[in-house]
Tab-separated table of C-alpha atoms in Angstrom:
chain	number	residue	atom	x	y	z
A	1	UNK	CA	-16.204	-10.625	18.303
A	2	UNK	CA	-18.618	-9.136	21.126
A	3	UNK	CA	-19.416	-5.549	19.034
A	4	UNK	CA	-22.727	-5.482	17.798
A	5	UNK	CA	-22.799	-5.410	14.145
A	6	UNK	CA	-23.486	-1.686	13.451
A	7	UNK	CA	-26.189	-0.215	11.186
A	8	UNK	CA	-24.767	1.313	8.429
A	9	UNK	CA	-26.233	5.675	7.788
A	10	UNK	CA	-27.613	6.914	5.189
A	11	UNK	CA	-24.627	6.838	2.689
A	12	UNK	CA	-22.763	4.022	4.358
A	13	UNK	CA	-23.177	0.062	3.631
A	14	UNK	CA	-22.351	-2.746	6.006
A	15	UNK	CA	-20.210	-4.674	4.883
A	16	UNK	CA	-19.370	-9.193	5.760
A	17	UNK	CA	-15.592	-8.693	5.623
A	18	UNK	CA	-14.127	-11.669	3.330
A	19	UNK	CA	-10.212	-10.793	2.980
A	20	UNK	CA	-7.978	-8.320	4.779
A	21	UNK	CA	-4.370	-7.686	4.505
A	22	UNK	CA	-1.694	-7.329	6.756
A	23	UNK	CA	0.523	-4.190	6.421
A	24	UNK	CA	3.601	-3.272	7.995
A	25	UNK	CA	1.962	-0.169	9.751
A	26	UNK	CA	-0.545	-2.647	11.166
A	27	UNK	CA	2.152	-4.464	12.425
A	28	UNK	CA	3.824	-1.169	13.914
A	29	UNK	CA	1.039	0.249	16.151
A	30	UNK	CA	0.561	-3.451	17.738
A	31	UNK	CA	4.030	-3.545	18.659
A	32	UNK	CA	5.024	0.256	19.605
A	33	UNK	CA	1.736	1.925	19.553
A	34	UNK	CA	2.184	4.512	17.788
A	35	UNK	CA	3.796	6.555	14.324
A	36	UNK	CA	5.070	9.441	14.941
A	37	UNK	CA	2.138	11.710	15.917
A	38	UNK	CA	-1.193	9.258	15.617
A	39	UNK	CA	-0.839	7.541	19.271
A	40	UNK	CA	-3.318	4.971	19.926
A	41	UNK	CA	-5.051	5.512	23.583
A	42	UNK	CA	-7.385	3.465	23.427
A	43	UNK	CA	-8.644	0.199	21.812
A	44	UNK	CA	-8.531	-0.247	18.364
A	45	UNK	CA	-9.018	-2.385	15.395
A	46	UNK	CA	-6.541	-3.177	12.716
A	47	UNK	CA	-6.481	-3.437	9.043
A	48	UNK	CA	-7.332	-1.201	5.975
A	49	UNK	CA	-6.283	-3.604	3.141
A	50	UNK	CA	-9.735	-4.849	2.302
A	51	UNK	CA	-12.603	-6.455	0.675
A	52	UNK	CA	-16.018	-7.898	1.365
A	53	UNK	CA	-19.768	-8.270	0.399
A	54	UNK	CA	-22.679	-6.163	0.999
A	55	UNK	CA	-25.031	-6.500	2.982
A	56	UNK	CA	-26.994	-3.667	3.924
A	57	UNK	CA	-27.043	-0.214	2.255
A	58	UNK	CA	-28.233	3.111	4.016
A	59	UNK	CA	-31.108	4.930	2.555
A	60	UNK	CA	-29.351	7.449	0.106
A	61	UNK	CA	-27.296	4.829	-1.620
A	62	UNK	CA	-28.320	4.036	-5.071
A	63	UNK	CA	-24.627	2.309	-6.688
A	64	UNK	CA	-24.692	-0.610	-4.630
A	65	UNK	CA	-26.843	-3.024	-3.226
A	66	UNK	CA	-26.733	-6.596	-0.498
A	67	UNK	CA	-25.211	-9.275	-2.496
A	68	UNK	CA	-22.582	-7.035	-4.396
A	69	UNK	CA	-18.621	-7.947	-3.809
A	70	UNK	CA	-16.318	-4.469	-3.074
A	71	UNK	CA	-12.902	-3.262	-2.327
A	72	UNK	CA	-13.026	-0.775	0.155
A	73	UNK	CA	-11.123	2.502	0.163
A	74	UNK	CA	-9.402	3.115	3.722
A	75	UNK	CA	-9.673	6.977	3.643
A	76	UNK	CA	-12.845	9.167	3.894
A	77	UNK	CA	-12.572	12.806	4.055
A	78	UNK	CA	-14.953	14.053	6.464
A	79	UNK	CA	-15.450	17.421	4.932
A	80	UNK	CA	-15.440	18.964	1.166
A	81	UNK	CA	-12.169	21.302	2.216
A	82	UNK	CA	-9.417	22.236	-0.309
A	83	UNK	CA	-7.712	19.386	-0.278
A	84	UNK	CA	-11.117	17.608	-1.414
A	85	UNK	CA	-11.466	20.410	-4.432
A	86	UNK	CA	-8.864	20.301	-6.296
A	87	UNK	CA	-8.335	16.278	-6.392
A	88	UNK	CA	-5.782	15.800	-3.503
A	89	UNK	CA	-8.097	14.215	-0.535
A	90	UNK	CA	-5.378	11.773	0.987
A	91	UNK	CA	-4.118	15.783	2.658
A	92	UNK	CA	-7.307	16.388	3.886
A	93	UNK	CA	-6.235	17.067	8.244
A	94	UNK	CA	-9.496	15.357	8.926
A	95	UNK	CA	-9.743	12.334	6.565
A	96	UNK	CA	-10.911	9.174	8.459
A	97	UNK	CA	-8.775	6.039	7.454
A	98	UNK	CA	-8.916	2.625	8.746
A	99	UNK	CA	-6.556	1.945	11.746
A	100	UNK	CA	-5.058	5.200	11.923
A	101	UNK	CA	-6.102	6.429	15.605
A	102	UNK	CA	-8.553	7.048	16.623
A	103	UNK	CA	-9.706	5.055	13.573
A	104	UNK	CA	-11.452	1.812	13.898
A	105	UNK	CA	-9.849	-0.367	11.002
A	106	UNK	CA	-11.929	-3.342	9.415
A	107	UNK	CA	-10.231	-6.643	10.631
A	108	UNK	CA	-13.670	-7.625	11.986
A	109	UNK	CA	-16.483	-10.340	10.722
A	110	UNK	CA	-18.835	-6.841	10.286
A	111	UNK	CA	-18.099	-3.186	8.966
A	112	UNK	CA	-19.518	-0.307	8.000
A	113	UNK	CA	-18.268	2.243	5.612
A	114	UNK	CA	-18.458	5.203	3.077
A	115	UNK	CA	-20.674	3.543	0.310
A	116	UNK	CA	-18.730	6.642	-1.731
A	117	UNK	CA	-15.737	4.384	-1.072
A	118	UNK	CA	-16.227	1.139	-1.458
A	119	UNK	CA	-16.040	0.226	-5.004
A	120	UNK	CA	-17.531	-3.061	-6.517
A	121	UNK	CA	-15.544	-5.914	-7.799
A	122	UNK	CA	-15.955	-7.311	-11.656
A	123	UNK	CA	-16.827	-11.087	-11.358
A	124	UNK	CA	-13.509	-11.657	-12.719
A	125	UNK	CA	-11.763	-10.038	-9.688
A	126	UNK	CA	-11.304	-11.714	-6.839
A	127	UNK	CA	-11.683	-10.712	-2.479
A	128	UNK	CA	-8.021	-11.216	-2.622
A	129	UNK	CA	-6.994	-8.864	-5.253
A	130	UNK	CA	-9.774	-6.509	-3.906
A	131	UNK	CA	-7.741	-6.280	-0.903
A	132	UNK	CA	-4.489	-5.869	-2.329
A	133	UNK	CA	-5.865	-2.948	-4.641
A	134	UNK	CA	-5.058	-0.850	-1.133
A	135	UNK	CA	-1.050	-1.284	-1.679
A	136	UNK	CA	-1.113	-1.368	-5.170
A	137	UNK	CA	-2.691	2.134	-4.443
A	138	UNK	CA	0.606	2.894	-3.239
A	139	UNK	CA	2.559	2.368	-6.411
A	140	UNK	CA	0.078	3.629	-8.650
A	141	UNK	CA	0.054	6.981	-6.819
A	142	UNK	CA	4.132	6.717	-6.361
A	143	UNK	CA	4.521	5.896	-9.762
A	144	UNK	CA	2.193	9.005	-10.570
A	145	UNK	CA	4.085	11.079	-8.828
A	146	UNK	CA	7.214	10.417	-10.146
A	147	UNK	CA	6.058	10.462	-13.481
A	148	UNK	CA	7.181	6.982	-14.954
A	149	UNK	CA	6.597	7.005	-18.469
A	150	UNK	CA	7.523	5.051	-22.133
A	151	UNK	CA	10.862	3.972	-21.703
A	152	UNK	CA	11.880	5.122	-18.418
A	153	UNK	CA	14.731	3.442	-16.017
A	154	UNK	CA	13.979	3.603	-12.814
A	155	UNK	CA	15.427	2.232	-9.499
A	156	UNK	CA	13.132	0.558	-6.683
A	157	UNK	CA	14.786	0.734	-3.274
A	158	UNK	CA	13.820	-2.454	-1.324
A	159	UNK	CA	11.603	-5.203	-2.420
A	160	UNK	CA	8.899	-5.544	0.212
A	161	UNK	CA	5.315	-5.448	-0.641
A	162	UNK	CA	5.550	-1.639	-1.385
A	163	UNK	CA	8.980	-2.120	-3.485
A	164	UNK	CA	7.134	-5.090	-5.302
A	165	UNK	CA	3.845	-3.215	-6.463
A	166	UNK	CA	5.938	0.181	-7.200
A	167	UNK	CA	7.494	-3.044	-9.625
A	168	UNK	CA	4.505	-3.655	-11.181
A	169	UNK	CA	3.261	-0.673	-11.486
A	170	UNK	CA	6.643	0.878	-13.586
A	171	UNK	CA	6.204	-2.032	-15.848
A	172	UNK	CA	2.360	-1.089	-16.351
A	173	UNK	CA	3.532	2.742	-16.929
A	174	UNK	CA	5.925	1.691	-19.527
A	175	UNK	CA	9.297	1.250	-17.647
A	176	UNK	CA	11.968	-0.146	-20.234
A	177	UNK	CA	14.204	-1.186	-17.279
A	178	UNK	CA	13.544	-1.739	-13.252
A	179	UNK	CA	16.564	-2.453	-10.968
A	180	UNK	CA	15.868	-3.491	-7.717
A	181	UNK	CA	17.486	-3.732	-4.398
A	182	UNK	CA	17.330	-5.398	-0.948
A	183	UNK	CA	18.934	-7.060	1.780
A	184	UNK	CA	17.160	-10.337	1.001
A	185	UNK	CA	17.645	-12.546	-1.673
A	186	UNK	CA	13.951	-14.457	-1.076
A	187	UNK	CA	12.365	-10.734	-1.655
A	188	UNK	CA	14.359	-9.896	-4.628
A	189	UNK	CA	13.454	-13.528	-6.442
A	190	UNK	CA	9.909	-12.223	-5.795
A	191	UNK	CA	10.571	-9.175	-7.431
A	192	UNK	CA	12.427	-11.181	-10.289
A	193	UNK	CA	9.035	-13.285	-10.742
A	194	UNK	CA	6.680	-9.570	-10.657
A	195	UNK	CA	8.763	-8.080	-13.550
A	196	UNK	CA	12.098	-6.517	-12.302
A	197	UNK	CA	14.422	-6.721	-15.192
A	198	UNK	CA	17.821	-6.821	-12.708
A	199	UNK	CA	18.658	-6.893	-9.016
A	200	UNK	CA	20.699	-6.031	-6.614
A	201	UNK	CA	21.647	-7.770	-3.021
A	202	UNK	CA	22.643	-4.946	-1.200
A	203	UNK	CA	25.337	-6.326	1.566
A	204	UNK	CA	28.302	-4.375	2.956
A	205	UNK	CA	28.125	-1.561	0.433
A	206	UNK	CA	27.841	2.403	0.497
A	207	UNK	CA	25.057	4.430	-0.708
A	208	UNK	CA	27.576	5.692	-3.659
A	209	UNK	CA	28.986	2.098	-4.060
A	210	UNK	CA	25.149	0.918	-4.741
A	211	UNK	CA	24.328	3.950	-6.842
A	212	UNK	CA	27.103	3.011	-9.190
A	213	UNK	CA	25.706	-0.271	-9.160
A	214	UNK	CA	22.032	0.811	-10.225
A	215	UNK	CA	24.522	2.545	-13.196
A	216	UNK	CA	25.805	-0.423	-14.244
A	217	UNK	CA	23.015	-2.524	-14.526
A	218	UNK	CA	20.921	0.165	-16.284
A	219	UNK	CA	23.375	1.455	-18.272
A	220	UNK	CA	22.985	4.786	-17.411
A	221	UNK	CA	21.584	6.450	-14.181
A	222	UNK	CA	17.969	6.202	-13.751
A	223	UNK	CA	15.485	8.855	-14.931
A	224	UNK	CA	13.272	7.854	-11.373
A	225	UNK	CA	13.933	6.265	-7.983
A	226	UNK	CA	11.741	5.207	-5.809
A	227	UNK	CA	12.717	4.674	-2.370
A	228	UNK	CA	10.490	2.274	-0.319
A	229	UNK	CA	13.090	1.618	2.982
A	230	UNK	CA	12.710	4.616	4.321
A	231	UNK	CA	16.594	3.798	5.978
A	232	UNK	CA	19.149	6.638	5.843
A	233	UNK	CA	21.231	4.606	3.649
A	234	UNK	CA	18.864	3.954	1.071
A	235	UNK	CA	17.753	7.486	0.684
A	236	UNK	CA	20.918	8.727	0.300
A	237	UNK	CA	22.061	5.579	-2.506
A	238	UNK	CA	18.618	7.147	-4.581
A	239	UNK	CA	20.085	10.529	-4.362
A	240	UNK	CA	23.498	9.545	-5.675
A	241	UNK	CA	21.402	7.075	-8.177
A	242	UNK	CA	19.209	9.541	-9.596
A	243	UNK	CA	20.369	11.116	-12.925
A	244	UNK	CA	20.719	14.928	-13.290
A	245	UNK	CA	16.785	16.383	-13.917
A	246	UNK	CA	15.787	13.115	-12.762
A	247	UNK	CA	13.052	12.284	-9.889
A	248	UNK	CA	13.042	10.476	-6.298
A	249	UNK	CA	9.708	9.775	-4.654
A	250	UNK	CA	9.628	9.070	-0.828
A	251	UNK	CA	7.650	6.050	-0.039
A	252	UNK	CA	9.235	4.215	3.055
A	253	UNK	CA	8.625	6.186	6.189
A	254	UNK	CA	12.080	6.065	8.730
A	255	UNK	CA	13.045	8.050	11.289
A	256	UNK	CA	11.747	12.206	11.463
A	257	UNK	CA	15.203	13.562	10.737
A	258	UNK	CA	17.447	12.028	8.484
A	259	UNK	CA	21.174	13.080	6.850
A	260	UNK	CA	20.951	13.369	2.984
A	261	UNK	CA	23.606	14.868	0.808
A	262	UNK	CA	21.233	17.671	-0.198
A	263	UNK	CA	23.572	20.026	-1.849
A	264	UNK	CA	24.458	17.098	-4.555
A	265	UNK	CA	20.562	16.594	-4.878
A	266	UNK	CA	20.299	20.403	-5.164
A	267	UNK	CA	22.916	21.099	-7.517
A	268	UNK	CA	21.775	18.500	-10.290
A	269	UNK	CA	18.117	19.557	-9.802
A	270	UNK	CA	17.266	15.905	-8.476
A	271	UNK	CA	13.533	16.079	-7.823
A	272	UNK	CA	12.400	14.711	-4.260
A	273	UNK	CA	9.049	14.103	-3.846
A	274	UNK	CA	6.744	13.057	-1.048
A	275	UNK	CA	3.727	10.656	-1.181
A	276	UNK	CA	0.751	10.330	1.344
A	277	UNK	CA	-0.905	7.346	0.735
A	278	UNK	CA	-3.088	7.885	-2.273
A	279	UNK	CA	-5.661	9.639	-4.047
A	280	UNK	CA	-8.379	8.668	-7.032
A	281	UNK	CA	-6.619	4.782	-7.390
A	282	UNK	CA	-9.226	2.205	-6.978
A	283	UNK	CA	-11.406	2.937	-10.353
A	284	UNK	CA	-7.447	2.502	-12.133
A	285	UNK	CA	-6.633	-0.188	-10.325
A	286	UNK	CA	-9.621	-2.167	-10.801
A	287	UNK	CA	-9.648	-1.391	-14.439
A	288	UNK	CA	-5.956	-2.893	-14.686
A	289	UNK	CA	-6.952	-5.976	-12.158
A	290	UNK	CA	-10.200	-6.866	-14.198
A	291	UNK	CA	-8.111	-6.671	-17.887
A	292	UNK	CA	-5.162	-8.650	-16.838
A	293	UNK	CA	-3.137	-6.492	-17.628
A	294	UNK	CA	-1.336	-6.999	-14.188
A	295	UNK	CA	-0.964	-9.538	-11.638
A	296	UNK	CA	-0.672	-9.440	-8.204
A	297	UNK	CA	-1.611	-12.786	-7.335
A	298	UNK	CA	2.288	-13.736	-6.336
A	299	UNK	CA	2.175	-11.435	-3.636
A	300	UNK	CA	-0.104	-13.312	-1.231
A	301	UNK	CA	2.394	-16.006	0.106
A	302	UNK	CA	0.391	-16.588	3.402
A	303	UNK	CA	-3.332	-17.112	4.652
A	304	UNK	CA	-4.923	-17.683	7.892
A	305	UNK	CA	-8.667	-17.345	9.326
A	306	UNK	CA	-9.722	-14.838	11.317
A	307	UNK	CA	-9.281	-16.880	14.000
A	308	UNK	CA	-5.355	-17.142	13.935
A	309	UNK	CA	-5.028	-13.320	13.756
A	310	UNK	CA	-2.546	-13.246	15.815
A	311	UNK	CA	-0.637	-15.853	14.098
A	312	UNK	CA	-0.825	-14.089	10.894
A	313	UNK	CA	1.032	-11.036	12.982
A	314	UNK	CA	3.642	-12.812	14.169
A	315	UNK	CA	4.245	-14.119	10.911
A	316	UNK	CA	4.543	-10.740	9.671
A	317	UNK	CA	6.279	-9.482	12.347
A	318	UNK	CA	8.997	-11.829	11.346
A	319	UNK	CA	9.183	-11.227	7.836
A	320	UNK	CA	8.519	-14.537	6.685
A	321	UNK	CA	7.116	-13.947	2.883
A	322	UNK	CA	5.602	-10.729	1.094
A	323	UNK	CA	2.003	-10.394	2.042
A	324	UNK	CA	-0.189	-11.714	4.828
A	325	UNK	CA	-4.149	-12.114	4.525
A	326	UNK	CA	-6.562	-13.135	6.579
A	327	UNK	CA	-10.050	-14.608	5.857
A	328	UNK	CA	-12.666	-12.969	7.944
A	329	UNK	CA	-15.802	-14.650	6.609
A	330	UNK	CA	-16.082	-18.719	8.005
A	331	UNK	CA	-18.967	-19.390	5.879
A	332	UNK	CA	-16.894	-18.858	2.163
A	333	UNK	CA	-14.912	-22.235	1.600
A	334	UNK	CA	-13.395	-20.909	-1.744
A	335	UNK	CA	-9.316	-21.667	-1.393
């Protein structure tokens, strides 16, 4: 609250923040300070799931002017490498992104940004869905990746925000069946009520034991998993899942080293496939938001002002419903 509001460059806009999302990595660096190598060492602000109006434009921006209503892409690349040339950005080594250190994130009442990547909302889209276009990013780019088409059956480990979009997103693709799993029966009637066709409450079991359970309520072994735990267990359960030829994409982030059975992944050329963040999402995902073709309105199970930040964290921190967002902007009464 004591920065000055900055002044945005010549291809940046400031931006009034109106809603910003909580995420589980946000939640992480407040508590440990750090993932793996990005350390914070000095202050920093939180949040990259966001949206908000315009209100000042640099000199060389022509798409968008004060006034207009944007979701705002977290990661910038600060040079044209060759990550940036063929398509793949989110690699970029020296791609900004909100609240990674030594990243400034955009949980503030002003922020300035990339006008490159902030993309404006249709008047049928709302702040909210604006910000939760960042970790629907996630599934679209997962889903991408592991190349859910017509008809596929495919096996979401764990039903957190990131379990529930990769959900969503299947269904978009053209999923036939989506089996889902998770420790908590709240989170899995969530993913019940965003399309999952079956799931599972994972309790005592082994990672074969729940891999023959996938089976069963499929039918057959799925063509994709996608694992968003990151927990030994689950990773191994998506390798025994996965059918023969078939595909797991990595989406939960765990410990550095973990033990897989690798040789049975080998031997049945199981696909596993890594995913960065995301890359080329927003137009896509704005395109599905503003059709109606999807809805991610069920997700946001908790709001607070600005003010009770730090409310809104603990309530995350205990995993009390699916996603957390905060208001930033006092003057917008809208519910």
């Amino acid at each position: 609250e004591t920065r000055p509001v900055p002044e945005p460059g010549p291809n940046e806009v400031l931006l009034r923040m109106h809603s910003v999302g909580i995420c589980g990595s946000d939640v992480h660096y407040w508590q440990h300070g750090r993932i793996g190598d990005f350390v914070v060492k000095h202050p920093m602000v939180l949040g990259h799931e966001a949206s908000g109006t315009v209100v000042k434009v640099g000199s060389g921006v022509t798409h968008l002017k004060p006034g207009d209503r944007v979701a705002i892409e977290p990661g910038v690349p600060r040079e044209m490498d060759e990550f940036c040339k063929t398509g793949r950005y989110n690699l970029s080594p020296t791609i900004f992104f909100c609240a990674t250190p030594p990243d400034d994130g955009n949980l503030c009442r002003y922020y300035k940004h990339s006008a490159s990547y902030c993309y404006k909302l249709p008047d049928n889209v709302t702040f909210e869905e604006g910000a939760l276009i960042e970790p629907l990013s996630v599934g679209i780019h997962a889903c991408k990746r592991a190349g859910v088409t017509l008809g596929s059956k495919v096996f979401v480990s764990g039903s957190g925000p990131i379990g529930l979009v990769n959900v969503i997103i299947a269904k978009m693709m053209g999923a036939a069946a989506v089996v889902v799993t998770d420790l908590s029966a709240s989170r899995l009637q969530k993913a019940k009520e965003v399309g999952a066709d079956f799931t599972i409450q994972v309790k005592n079991e082994t990672p074969q034991e729940v891999a023959s359970k996938v089976e069963g309520f499929l039918g057959c072994m799925p063509d994709i998993t996608v694992e968003c735990t990151g927990v030994q267990a689950c990773i191994q359960a998506g390798i025994y899942a996965t059918r023969s030829g078939g595909t797991l994409v990595l989406v939960g982030l765990g410990p550095e080293m973990v033990t897989v059975p690798i040789v049975n992944a080998a031997v049945r050329e199981v696909d596993i496939r890594g995913i960065f963040r995301y890359c080329n999402t927003w137009p896509v995902a704005i395109a599905l938001l503003a059709s109606k073709r999807i809805n991610v309105k069920p997700l946001v199970t908790h709001r607070f002002p600005l003010e009770k930040a730090l409310e809104a964290f603990e309530t995350t921190k205990r995993g009390e419903g699916v996603k957390v967002m905060l208001k930033c902007d006092p003057t917008d009464q809208s519910p």
